[in-house]
Amino acid sequence: MSLNYYLILSALLFFIGVFGVIRRKNLLMLFFSTEIMLNAVNIGFVAISKYYNDLGGQMFAFFIIAVAASEVAIGLGLLILWYKKSGSLNLDDLAKMRG
Amino acid sequence: MENFLYIALFSPLIATLFSALFAFSKPLKFIGFLNSTLILISMISSFYLFSYIYENDFAIEIFLFDWITIGNLDLSFSFNLDHVSVVMLLVVTIVSTMVHFYSIWYMEDDIGFNRFFSYLSLFVFSMLVLILADNFAVLFIGWEGVGVCSYLLIGFYYKKIKASKASNEAFIVNRIGDMGLMIAMFLIYWNIGSLNFDIVFKTISYLDNFTVLLIGISLFVAAMGKSAQFPLHTWLANAMEGPTPVSALIHAATMVTAGVYLIIRCNEIYFLIPNLSFIIACLGSFVAIFAASMALVNNDLKRIIAYSTLSQLGYMFAAVGVGAYSIALFHLFTHAFFKSALFLGAGNVMHATNGNLDIRKMGNLYPKMKATAIIMIISSLALSAIFPLAGFFSKDKILESVYNQNYLILYITLVITAFLTAFYSFRLIMRVFFVKANYDEKNSNIHEAKSLAIFSILPLLFLTIISGWSSKYFEEFVTRLLPAFTINLNHEQIWILILIASFTSIFGILFAILKYKNSQTKEENIGIIKNILLKEYFIPKIYKAFIVKPYYRFSVLLNRYIEIKLIDNTIDKIGYFVYNLGAKLRPIQSGNLSTSLRLMIFGLLSALLFIIVLLVY
């Protein structure tokens, strides 16, 4: 297996994430999409780190996982609160900051 | 020794700052006394400095700090006290001390008492900076400072529209002169690369004639502005709107003498351009007679004295023009004393008559104001150059030096001016003190000034009487620095000249006395010549018609077409463009998260694209 396969996988996953961020209207789905994007990047990091025999990339992947986990923890809390408040998680109902 | 120079220079500044603290509080007498005492301290140290320089024959230089050091320009804030500036220092501090003490009485009822003293001390400080400067840049600071202070003081009664206009006029007309000084400074720096007096005067003779001539002309324009010479003279008479002590200070010690001082200081430059010097002499003589003629008919007490100053400045410029710098300085020295005494006397009169200045509405004040009358008579005698008084010696020297250069026409002009001076001085004395009173004597409250005022004039009067005798020592002292002027006349010729000058003056006085002895102050019919003189040769009108009005119209046009149509419009258009752009971009801020996310990704992609494009090329 060459590095390219991993990188292609990472890119594909990332674009799936981007597409989700653009298309999806549900906030929960948006969270999933961001997670996909983050993990796509993780795959890239780990693959390149293995390729160059440098542990830096893998450590970075761990950091990203940690940050993503805390982000999800806080984000889900906020989402629940939001759902209790408004009864919907649709993004278009969320436009409270119109300029 | 430097310390005394610091004291002399900075105690007026301390006085200014201290009284400025109380500028808005109600009049405090002690401010007046404190300021006067500080100026007195300055005067005492000037005397000490004078004696030091007289004995040791050594100029004192002090260096305060580096001021501007850019590239080749190296200006330091430094002062130089030599034989000429020490004389000026004495004149300025003596006169201003007396004026300060006098003002305590004169301004005692004024609401702006503290403010007045602050300005007055600043005036003295600026003048000291001007005369002590050792380079043109520091001199320029003093020069401008004097201009600002004259503006503040002439317009001291700022609620009076006339005073405000007069102060504006003084400031604006002086600006022309300042422009001259600046051009001169630029030319000097351009050609010599330094503004220091020593260096400039040492190297000026290596420059080509035309440049020196240009520098000389610009410096003379500067002097014309400050000393109110012919085309720029109108402000001086209008400057009488300020309080009387200010007039005394402006006319005797500060401001108008600055121009003469500048030319004396730059004598090395004028030595190289004799043609310009001749023109200066001509202009000086012209101004002398021109101002004297206007003084003949004027009815405003202070304006008459103002014109006489103008006329005496003309004498000084005539002396400078023929190369007799030491003599011009001597006339400046003596003139300061009797002119300030005269002005302060006029202040007494003005105070007594509740601000009335029209000499037609005075008369017979002698019995009520004996001391003032004697002061004014003695100083008028000095002004008319009568024998044992100061004016005689200096004026006579000027006449001799002009005659010595064979400028016969100038000599005759100046002799006629001497006659006119004597006449109008005594016309004023007769009208104010001796003719039959032309006011309601019973209801008026004519009173002599308080003894503080009289005592502060007495030293000036004393100097008026004795300073002339110092002629020989004075000459010997200042010619250690200034070029000596030798008068190649034999004894008989000098005696004849003295007799001619004295007799014309005495004749002028007698003529005035006889003419006004029995005069009833009836309405005189005004002849054509008198009308022209009263209207100041229509010069203010000409200025108004040919300079002020066209300029006003031009400004209106500029306002209408350039300002409003072009500049304002452009600025407005820019504003509208930005506003419209904002309105167009407003939908972006919909508050919708997914739109924002889309935009974010769009931005990210375009940034990536940009980086790729940059990397490829």
XYZ file of C-alpha atoms in Angstrom:
716
model
C 0.000 0.000 0.000
C 1.590 3.282 -0.993
C 1.074 6.605 0.761
C -1.061 7.855 -2.100
C -3.995 5.566 -1.238
C -4.125 6.915 2.272
C -3.922 10.485 1.027
C -6.644 9.910 -1.530
C -8.836 8.406 1.166
C -8.133 11.372 3.395
C -9.024 13.829 0.608
C -12.206 11.938 -0.254
C -13.300 11.888 3.366
C -12.482 15.588 3.700
C -14.608 16.505 0.688
C -17.450 14.412 2.021
C -17.159 16.473 5.182
C -17.069 19.754 3.235
C -20.067 18.720 1.196
C -21.919 17.865 4.385
C -21.081 21.275 5.894
C -22.402 23.006 2.800
C -25.508 20.930 2.174
C -26.802 19.798 5.523
C -29.289 21.926 7.407
C -29.421 20.004 10.627
C -26.954 21.148 13.268
C -26.288 17.609 14.410
C -25.427 16.590 10.860
C -23.110 19.554 10.679
C -21.293 18.218 13.695
C -20.916 14.850 12.040
C -19.525 16.510 8.930
C -16.936 18.448 10.907
C -15.920 15.260 12.681
C -15.480 13.579 9.336
C -13.293 16.422 8.150
C -11.166 16.309 11.285
C -10.697 12.566 11.030
C -9.834 12.870 7.333
C -7.031 15.164 8.347
C -6.012 12.693 11.058
C -5.638 9.928 8.509
C -3.440 12.155 6.416
C -1.285 13.061 9.415
C -0.822 9.519 10.574
C -0.043 8.223 7.081
C 2.588 10.891 6.416
C 4.035 10.402 9.901
C 4.465 6.701 9.267
C 5.930 7.393 5.827
C 8.592 9.759 7.156
C 9.150 7.826 10.358
C 8.400 10.936 12.354
C 6.152 10.713 15.430
C 5.117 14.374 15.234
C 2.200 13.719 12.906
C 0.764 10.975 15.087
C 1.039 13.187 18.150
C -0.807 15.863 16.293
C -3.521 13.357 15.454
C -3.904 12.611 19.171
C -4.220 16.294 19.936
C -6.862 16.668 17.282
C -8.797 13.722 18.651
C -8.640 15.202 22.137
C -9.766 18.628 20.967
C -12.527 17.132 18.813
C -13.761 15.089 21.766
C -13.995 18.130 24.049
C -15.579 20.117 21.269
C -18.234 17.493 20.782
C -18.856 17.272 24.515
C -19.493 21.047 24.787
C -21.194 21.246 21.407
C -23.679 18.509 22.200
C -24.504 20.195 25.504
C -25.175 23.444 23.660
C -27.271 21.623 21.064
C -29.456 20.061 23.721
C -29.997 23.420 25.345
C -30.783 24.912 21.989
C -33.256 22.174 21.187
C -34.978 22.694 24.541
C -35.227 26.380 23.818
C -36.385 26.384 20.230
C -37.626 22.871 19.529
C -35.696 22.620 16.293
C -32.178 22.133 15.125
C -32.732 23.530 11.645
C -30.020 25.991 10.685
C -32.352 28.318 8.800
C -34.439 28.872 11.928
C -31.319 29.876 13.740
C -30.737 33.250 12.005
C -30.875 35.498 15.044
C -27.919 37.714 14.124
C -29.167 39.314 10.926
C -27.132 42.412 10.076
C 28.288 84.700 34.874
C 26.088 82.505 32.702
C 23.741 82.218 35.637
C 22.951 85.892 35.458
C 22.077 85.511 31.824
C 19.756 82.643 32.704
C 18.116 84.791 35.368
C 17.735 87.740 33.048
C 16.266 85.584 30.319
C 14.006 83.259 32.247
C 12.522 85.287 35.048
C 9.982 86.865 32.637
C 9.025 83.355 31.557
C 8.500 82.300 35.156
C 6.377 85.391 35.655
C 4.301 84.445 32.613
C 3.721 80.881 33.678
C 2.903 81.811 37.228
C 0.367 84.457 36.334
C -1.084 82.194 33.642
C -2.118 79.874 36.460
C -4.342 82.640 37.760
C -5.579 83.756 34.356
C -9.185 82.926 35.071
C -9.377 83.892 38.696
C -10.308 87.363 39.778
C -7.722 90.153 39.747
C -5.023 89.616 42.331
C -2.780 92.565 43.049
C 0.087 90.397 44.163
C 0.339 88.884 40.674
C 1.149 92.336 39.383
C 3.763 92.955 42.028
C 5.267 89.514 41.594
C 5.567 89.920 37.831
C 7.050 93.362 38.180
C 9.544 92.111 40.738
C 10.617 89.264 38.497
C 11.170 91.658 35.629
C 13.019 93.924 38.032
C 15.304 90.995 38.907
C 15.858 90.506 35.208
C 16.765 94.192 34.926
C 19.216 94.034 37.811
C 20.994 91.051 36.327
C 21.115 92.849 32.984
C 22.917 95.710 34.687
C 25.352 93.254 36.164
C 25.886 91.593 32.785
C 26.404 94.978 31.215
C 29.090 95.914 33.706
C 30.744 92.543 33.170
C 30.848 92.949 29.415
C 31.918 96.555 29.716
C 34.892 95.608 31.837
C 35.942 92.363 30.248
C 35.051 93.099 26.652
C 33.971 89.518 26.209
C 30.791 88.061 24.738
C 28.963 85.473 26.839
C 27.698 82.408 25.029
C 25.373 79.909 26.570
C 24.277 76.648 25.075
C 20.950 75.316 26.273
C 20.427 72.164 24.246
C 20.583 70.712 20.754
C 17.401 71.647 19.052
C 17.166 70.314 15.519
C 19.831 67.995 14.178
C 18.863 66.531 10.831
C 21.383 65.776 8.138
C 23.556 68.824 7.700
C 21.216 71.033 9.680
C 22.511 71.452 13.183
C 20.569 74.003 15.193
C 21.210 74.478 18.825
C 19.208 76.460 21.291
C 21.920 78.832 22.290
C 22.228 82.445 23.212
C 24.897 85.024 22.810
C 25.309 88.204 24.779
C 27.584 90.685 23.093
C 27.962 94.439 23.043
C 24.888 95.075 20.918
C 22.541 92.626 22.566
C 23.481 93.767 26.047
C 22.414 97.284 25.135
C 19.108 95.951 23.840
C 18.791 93.816 26.949
C 19.149 96.903 29.099
C 16.625 98.883 27.105
C 14.069 96.089 27.105
C 14.359 95.250 30.768
C 14.427 98.853 32.011
C 11.421 99.934 29.980
C 9.451 96.790 30.684
C 10.123 96.966 34.416
C 8.706 100.446 34.515
C 5.801 99.496 32.291
C 5.022 96.541 34.544
C 4.960 98.653 37.680
C 2.896 101.239 35.883
C 0.408 98.613 34.719
C -0.339 97.595 38.289
C -1.971 100.975 38.634
C -3.296 101.307 35.121
C -5.002 97.927 34.967
C -6.170 97.738 38.571
C -9.854 97.918 37.707
C -9.641 95.528 34.814
C -11.169 92.086 35.046
C -8.323 90.588 32.983
C -5.599 91.862 35.303
C -3.802 88.519 35.715
C -4.154 87.615 32.065
C -2.708 90.967 31.113
C 0.393 90.433 33.220
C 0.857 86.985 31.807
C 0.848 88.355 28.264
C 3.034 91.295 29.174
C 5.756 89.134 30.695
C 5.597 86.755 27.748
C 6.094 89.743 25.486
C 9.263 90.639 27.376
C 10.481 87.055 27.292
C 9.952 86.746 23.538
C 11.815 89.973 22.968
C 14.701 88.759 25.119
C 14.855 85.532 23.116
C 14.901 87.606 19.958
C 17.770 89.823 21.009
C 19.861 87.163 22.690
C 19.580 84.553 19.940
C 22.815 83.482 18.381
C 21.295 82.003 15.268
C 18.479 82.913 12.938
C 16.227 80.064 14.048
C 16.166 81.071 17.702
C 15.762 84.662 16.604
C 12.782 83.542 14.573
C 11.160 82.030 17.665
C 11.496 85.323 19.466
C 10.302 87.114 16.358
C 7.132 85.047 16.184
C 6.670 85.179 19.937
C 6.685 88.946 19.819
C 4.138 88.796 17.016
C 1.824 86.514 18.977
C 2.093 88.623 22.123
C 1.377 91.804 20.222
C -1.683 90.085 18.782
C -2.844 89.034 22.233
C -2.202 92.426 23.769
C -3.531 94.665 21.024
C -6.683 92.591 21.078
C -6.716 92.511 24.858
C -10.175 94.083 24.980
C -11.375 91.349 22.691
C -15.015 92.234 23.171
C -14.390 95.472 21.326
C -14.706 94.649 17.640
C -12.258 97.425 16.775
C -9.582 96.019 19.045
C -10.035 92.583 17.618
C -9.731 93.902 14.089
C -6.642 95.901 14.977
C -4.957 92.866 16.465
C -5.796 90.841 13.388
C -4.373 93.541 11.191
C -1.157 93.710 13.194
C -0.786 89.959 13.002
C -1.545 89.627 9.307
C 0.638 92.519 8.212
C 3.459 91.160 10.320
C 3.058 87.862 8.553
C 4.379 89.470 5.370
C 7.486 90.473 7.247
C 7.819 87.024 8.771
C 7.670 85.566 5.284
C 10.619 87.800 4.418
C 12.573 86.519 7.379
C 11.802 82.938 6.467
C 12.879 83.410 2.877
C 16.067 85.011 4.131
C 16.673 82.057 6.424
C 16.114 79.585 3.614
C 18.439 81.494 1.317
C 21.106 81.694 3.976
C 20.872 78.026 4.809
C 20.805 77.069 1.161
C 23.921 79.021 0.324
C 25.925 78.820 3.501
C 24.645 75.709 5.215
C 24.347 77.245 8.626
C 22.123 79.687 10.428
C 24.595 80.628 13.094
C 25.307 84.365 13.106
C 29.068 83.968 13.425
C 29.387 81.506 10.570
C 26.923 83.357 8.355
C 28.622 86.707 8.731
C 32.053 85.225 8.212
C 31.139 83.476 4.968
C 28.594 85.857 3.511
C 31.244 87.814 1.615
C 32.119 84.750 -0.472
C 28.644 84.561 -1.962
C 27.829 86.218 -5.236
C 26.340 89.678 -5.134
C 22.894 88.752 -6.317
C 22.330 86.196 -3.545
C 23.512 88.641 -0.929
C 21.173 91.225 -2.371
C 18.257 88.801 -2.185
C 19.079 87.959 1.417
C 19.395 91.637 2.228
C 16.047 92.447 0.639
C 14.243 89.614 2.436
C 15.719 90.616 5.760
C 14.695 94.178 5.115
C 11.147 93.092 4.323
C 11.142 91.344 7.687
C 12.359 94.503 9.365
C 9.738 96.524 7.516
C 6.979 94.338 8.878
C 8.062 94.506 12.496
C 9.164 98.116 12.446
C 6.117 99.169 10.443
C 7.958 100.827 7.577
C 6.174 102.298 4.646
C 3.991 99.848 2.811
C 3.425 97.828 5.964
C 2.933 100.706 8.369
C -0.841 100.724 8.762
C -1.014 98.381 11.718
C 1.040 100.552 14.030
C -1.497 103.330 14.465
C -4.384 100.885 14.757
C -2.445 98.975 17.378
C -3.379 101.792 19.740
C -6.524 99.835 20.557
C -4.602 97.884 23.161
C -4.138 99.114 26.716
C -1.748 102.065 26.948
C 1.110 100.307 28.797
C 1.211 97.861 25.902
C 1.599 100.718 23.472
C 4.485 101.976 25.556
C 6.100 98.564 25.474
C 5.514 97.976 21.774
C 6.805 101.379 20.810
C 9.750 101.666 23.091
C 11.276 98.351 23.863
C 9.778 95.466 21.985
C 8.274 94.711 18.595
C 9.032 97.805 16.515
C 12.633 97.984 17.619
C 13.078 94.364 16.558
C 13.278 95.372 12.896
C 15.981 97.938 13.520
C 17.811 95.465 15.718
C 17.720 92.833 12.961
C 19.293 95.199 10.454
C 21.914 96.317 12.965
C 22.676 92.695 13.771
C 23.089 91.906 10.080
C 25.282 94.896 9.345
C 27.893 92.680 7.691
C 25.345 91.747 5.059
C 24.306 95.316 4.372
C 27.913 96.402 4.212
C 28.215 94.300 1.049
C 25.222 95.847 -0.698
C 25.560 99.640 -0.524
C 22.812 100.212 -3.083
C 20.225 98.537 -0.909
C 21.508 100.491 2.064
C 20.930 103.683 0.143
C 17.360 102.609 -0.590
C 16.868 101.856 3.092
C 18.102 105.332 3.954
C 15.699 106.860 1.421
C 12.779 104.827 2.680
C 13.654 105.715 6.256
C 13.692 109.421 5.497
C 10.485 109.106 3.545
C 8.750 107.312 6.395
C 10.045 109.915 8.815
C 8.389 112.786 7.008
C 5.391 110.759 5.895
C 4.478 109.713 9.424
C 5.211 113.163 10.814
C 2.824 114.701 8.306
C 0.032 112.406 9.435
C 0.736 113.222 13.059
C 0.270 116.927 12.309
C -3.484 116.769 11.976
C -4.507 113.705 13.930
C -6.712 114.288 16.924
C -6.225 111.014 18.707
C -3.779 111.386 21.571
C -2.224 107.957 21.227
C -2.228 107.932 17.449
C -0.166 111.096 17.376
C 2.440 109.448 19.554
C 2.249 106.312 17.427
C 2.981 108.307 14.291
C 5.860 109.960 16.040
C 7.300 106.514 16.764
C 6.933 105.654 13.115
C 8.727 108.840 12.212
C 11.553 108.154 14.671
C 11.889 104.620 13.302
C 12.334 106.298 9.956
C 15.258 108.202 11.458
C 16.752 104.968 12.704
C 16.472 103.358 9.283
C 17.998 106.431 7.704
C 20.968 106.046 10.044
C 21.218 102.339 9.302
C 21.038 103.079 5.606
C 24.028 105.398 5.660
C 25.990 102.812 7.600
C 25.858 104.492 10.987
C 24.735 101.393 12.883
C 26.015 102.528 16.250
C 24.165 105.811 15.841
C 20.944 104.059 14.925
C 21.312 101.891 18.012
C 21.926 104.988 20.083
C 18.764 106.598 18.799
C 16.889 103.394 19.552
C 18.343 103.500 23.062
C 17.380 107.086 23.842
C 14.080 106.962 21.983
C 12.960 104.013 24.098
C 13.101 106.090 27.260
C 11.318 109.210 26.176
C 8.776 107.394 24.063
C 7.776 105.076 26.895
C 7.605 108.044 29.290
C 5.414 109.848 26.775
C 3.096 106.890 26.369
C 2.774 106.295 30.081
C 2.018 110.000 30.511
C -0.656 109.637 27.854
C -1.952 106.689 29.867
C -2.344 108.984 32.868
C -4.286 111.453 30.760
C -6.451 108.725 29.340
C -7.152 107.361 32.783
C -8.091 110.815 34.025
C -10.474 111.501 31.163
C -12.173 108.116 31.368
C -10.722 106.820 28.160
C -11.307 109.888 26.045
C -8.535 110.180 23.504
C -9.700 113.090 21.401
C -7.386 115.990 22.125
C -10.026 118.424 20.930
C -12.084 117.494 23.952
C -9.322 118.158 26.445
C -7.481 121.280 27.419
C -6.436 123.016 30.588
C -5.464 119.817 32.318
C -2.248 121.387 33.589
C -3.549 122.622 36.940
C -4.996 119.242 37.732
C -2.261 116.977 36.433
C 0.960 118.846 37.036
C 3.220 115.819 37.370
C 1.903 114.174 34.214
C 2.154 117.447 32.355
C 5.780 117.901 33.342
C 6.590 114.321 32.375
C 4.982 114.732 28.993
C 6.559 118.134 28.368
C 10.037 116.874 29.154
C 9.662 113.801 26.998
C 8.189 115.856 24.178
C 11.157 118.184 24.439
C 13.397 115.157 24.189
C 11.425 113.927 21.194
C 11.823 117.295 19.531
C 15.582 117.110 20.126
C 16.065 120.052 22.448
C 19.531 120.502 23.807
C 20.286 118.823 27.087
C 17.847 115.953 26.614
C 18.491 112.544 25.142
C 16.766 113.027 21.798
C 19.030 115.915 20.929
C 22.203 113.890 20.950
C 20.977 110.930 18.992
C 18.943 112.809 16.435
C 21.764 115.240 15.864
C 24.150 112.389 15.269
C 21.803 110.949 12.678
C 21.535 114.265 10.893
C 25.302 114.639 10.921
C 25.882 111.177 9.568
C 23.366 111.671 6.760
C 24.940 115.000 5.897
C 28.360 113.401 6.057
C 27.410 111.014 3.275
C 26.365 113.973 1.101
C 22.766 112.839 0.876
C 21.585 116.426 0.873
C 17.973 115.681 -0.020
C 17.667 113.158 2.748
C 19.245 115.610 5.133
C 16.754 118.328 4.241
C 13.873 115.872 4.565
C 15.020 114.879 8.004
C 15.452 118.492 9.111
C 11.939 119.300 7.943
C 10.755 116.232 9.836
C 12.477 117.564 12.932
C 10.474 120.746 12.571
C 7.239 118.819 12.108
C 8.068 116.611 15.095
C 8.540 119.599 17.330
C 5.346 121.142 16.024
C 3.035 118.197 16.480
C 4.529 117.254 19.840
C 3.736 120.659 21.199
C 0.441 120.856 19.451
C -0.431 117.820 21.541
C 0.933 119.357 24.737
C -0.890 122.634 24.162
C -4.141 120.971 23.227
C -4.105 118.639 26.192
C -2.733 120.787 28.951
C -2.977 124.471 28.159
C -5.714 125.589 25.791
C -9.091 126.522 27.135
C -10.928 123.476 28.328
C -13.439 121.969 25.965
C -15.315 119.707 28.306
C -17.613 120.034 31.232
C -15.095 120.941 33.915
C -17.462 120.734 36.837
C -18.853 117.313 36.195
C -15.695 115.653 35.053
C -13.526 113.790 37.436
C -10.050 114.730 36.293
C -7.462 113.440 38.714
C -3.759 112.934 38.850
C -2.493 109.372 38.607
C -1.512 107.565 41.778
C 2.029 107.941 42.987
C 2.880 104.360 41.938
C 2.288 105.378 38.321
C 4.214 108.601 38.613
C 7.126 106.918 40.374
C 7.357 104.248 37.743
C 7.643 106.906 35.041
C 10.322 108.854 36.915
C 13.238 106.494 36.158
C 12.359 106.709 32.486
C 12.248 110.473 32.753
C 15.583 110.475 34.514
C 17.084 108.398 31.702
C 15.459 110.698 29.174
C 17.319 113.581 30.711
C 20.712 112.000 31.190
C 21.107 109.178 28.681
C 22.102 111.560 25.904
C 25.279 112.488 27.706
C 26.515 108.942 27.462
C 26.807 109.380 23.715
C 30.577 109.128 23.624
C 30.872 106.100 25.904
C 27.990 104.419 24.148
C 29.655 104.869 20.793
C 32.931 103.578 22.116
C 31.218 100.577 23.688
C 29.133 99.381 20.757
C 31.761 100.023 18.117
C 33.810 97.288 19.684
C 31.389 95.094 17.756
C 29.716 97.298 15.180
C 31.656 99.003 12.404
C 32.702 102.484 13.458
C 31.223 105.360 11.551
C 33.557 108.267 11.157
C 32.131 111.687 10.570
C 34.515 113.640 8.371
C 33.233 117.059 9.197
C 35.210 119.801 10.813
C 34.149 121.538 13.983
C 32.488 124.469 12.296
C 30.353 122.326 10.055
C 29.211 120.246 13.009
C 28.314 123.355 14.941
C 26.371 124.724 12.008
C 24.463 121.453 11.669
C 23.681 121.403 15.372
C 22.463 124.974 15.248
C 20.295 124.338 12.183
C 18.692 121.295 13.786
C 18.168 122.973 17.135
C 16.710 126.112 15.638
C 14.284 124.229 13.462
C 13.096 122.296 16.485
C 12.822 125.362 18.696
C 11.062 127.188 15.913
C 8.617 124.297 15.598
C 7.879 124.374 19.303
C 7.413 128.141 19.379
C 5.192 127.992 16.336
C 2.988 125.399 17.994
C 2.821 127.372 21.221
C 1.927 130.606 19.436
C -0.610 128.926 17.213
C -2.468 127.226 20.026
C -1.931 129.769 22.809
C -5.167 131.559 22.228
C -6.907 128.993 20.152
C -10.519 128.403 20.818
C -11.405 124.806 20.205
C -13.960 125.606 17.596
C -14.853 123.357 14.715
C -12.223 123.998 12.119
C -13.060 123.650 8.488
C -11.034 120.852 7.032
C -9.007 121.689 3.961
C -8.100 119.295 1.206
C -4.580 118.676 2.433
C -5.761 118.192 5.973
C -8.358 115.770 4.778
C -5.750 113.751 2.910
C -3.559 113.682 5.987
C -6.419 112.737 8.264
C -7.299 109.874 5.960
C -3.647 108.763 6.091
C -3.108 109.504 2.396
C -6.022 107.160 1.691
C -3.632 104.265 2.070
C -5.940 102.181 4.257
C -8.684 102.795 1.705
C -6.420 101.812 -1.160
C -5.435 98.651 0.656
C -9.036 97.875 1.274
C -10.090 98.522 -2.320
C -7.158 96.904 -4.102
C -6.082 94.112 -1.797
C -8.702 93.225 0.757
C -11.790 93.383 -1.441
C -10.415 91.559 -4.500
C -8.982 88.969 -2.187
C -12.354 88.621 -0.507
C -14.075 88.205 -3.850
C -11.477 85.692 -4.919
C -12.048 83.757 -1.720
C -15.783 83.759 -2.267
C -15.248 82.386 -5.766
C -12.930 79.736 -4.428
C -15.481 78.811 -1.841
C -18.313 78.593 -4.301
C -16.604 76.721 -7.123
C -13.605 74.918 -5.711
C -14.590 74.258 -2.139
C -18.244 73.383 -2.486
C -18.397 72.037 -6.019
C -15.100 70.239 -6.254
C -13.704 69.320 -2.870
C -16.911 68.867 -0.897
C -18.476 66.945 -3.765
C -15.553 64.575 -4.100
C -15.521 63.827 -0.414
C -19.287 63.286 -0.416
C -19.038 60.950 -3.411
C -16.447 58.825 -1.673
C -18.703 58.640 1.347
C -21.741 57.645 -0.725
C -19.746 54.985 -2.576
C -18.692 53.332 0.649
C -22.217 53.603 2.004
C -23.738 52.007 -1.078
C -21.173 49.251 -1.095
C -22.118 48.506 2.472
C -25.805 48.405 1.580
C -25.044 45.973 -1.249
C -23.035 43.696 0.964
C -25.599 43.716 3.762
C -27.302 40.398 2.663
C -24.100 38.566 3.526
C -24.834 39.269 7.164
C -28.049 37.261 7.095
C -27.261 35.585 10.371
C -27.701 32.252 8.635
C -24.996 29.855 9.731
C -24.959 27.760 6.593
C -24.522 30.809 4.371
C -21.648 31.837 6.548
C -20.168 28.402 6.299
C -20.480 28.421 2.554
C -18.780 31.769 2.367
C -16.088 30.490 4.646
C -15.385 27.572 2.416
C -15.486 29.774 -0.627
C -12.942 32.017 1.034
C -10.784 29.044 1.950
C -10.826 27.724 -1.585
C -10.034 31.061 -3.130
C -7.160 31.509 -0.686
C -5.855 28.100 -1.688
C -6.208 28.972 -5.338
C -4.378 32.195 -4.744
C -1.512 30.408 -3.032
C -1.283 27.905 -5.858
C -1.254 30.652 -8.444
C 1.483 32.417 -6.481
C 3.499 29.218 -6.227
C 3.193 28.453 -9.915
C 4.347 31.871 -11.028
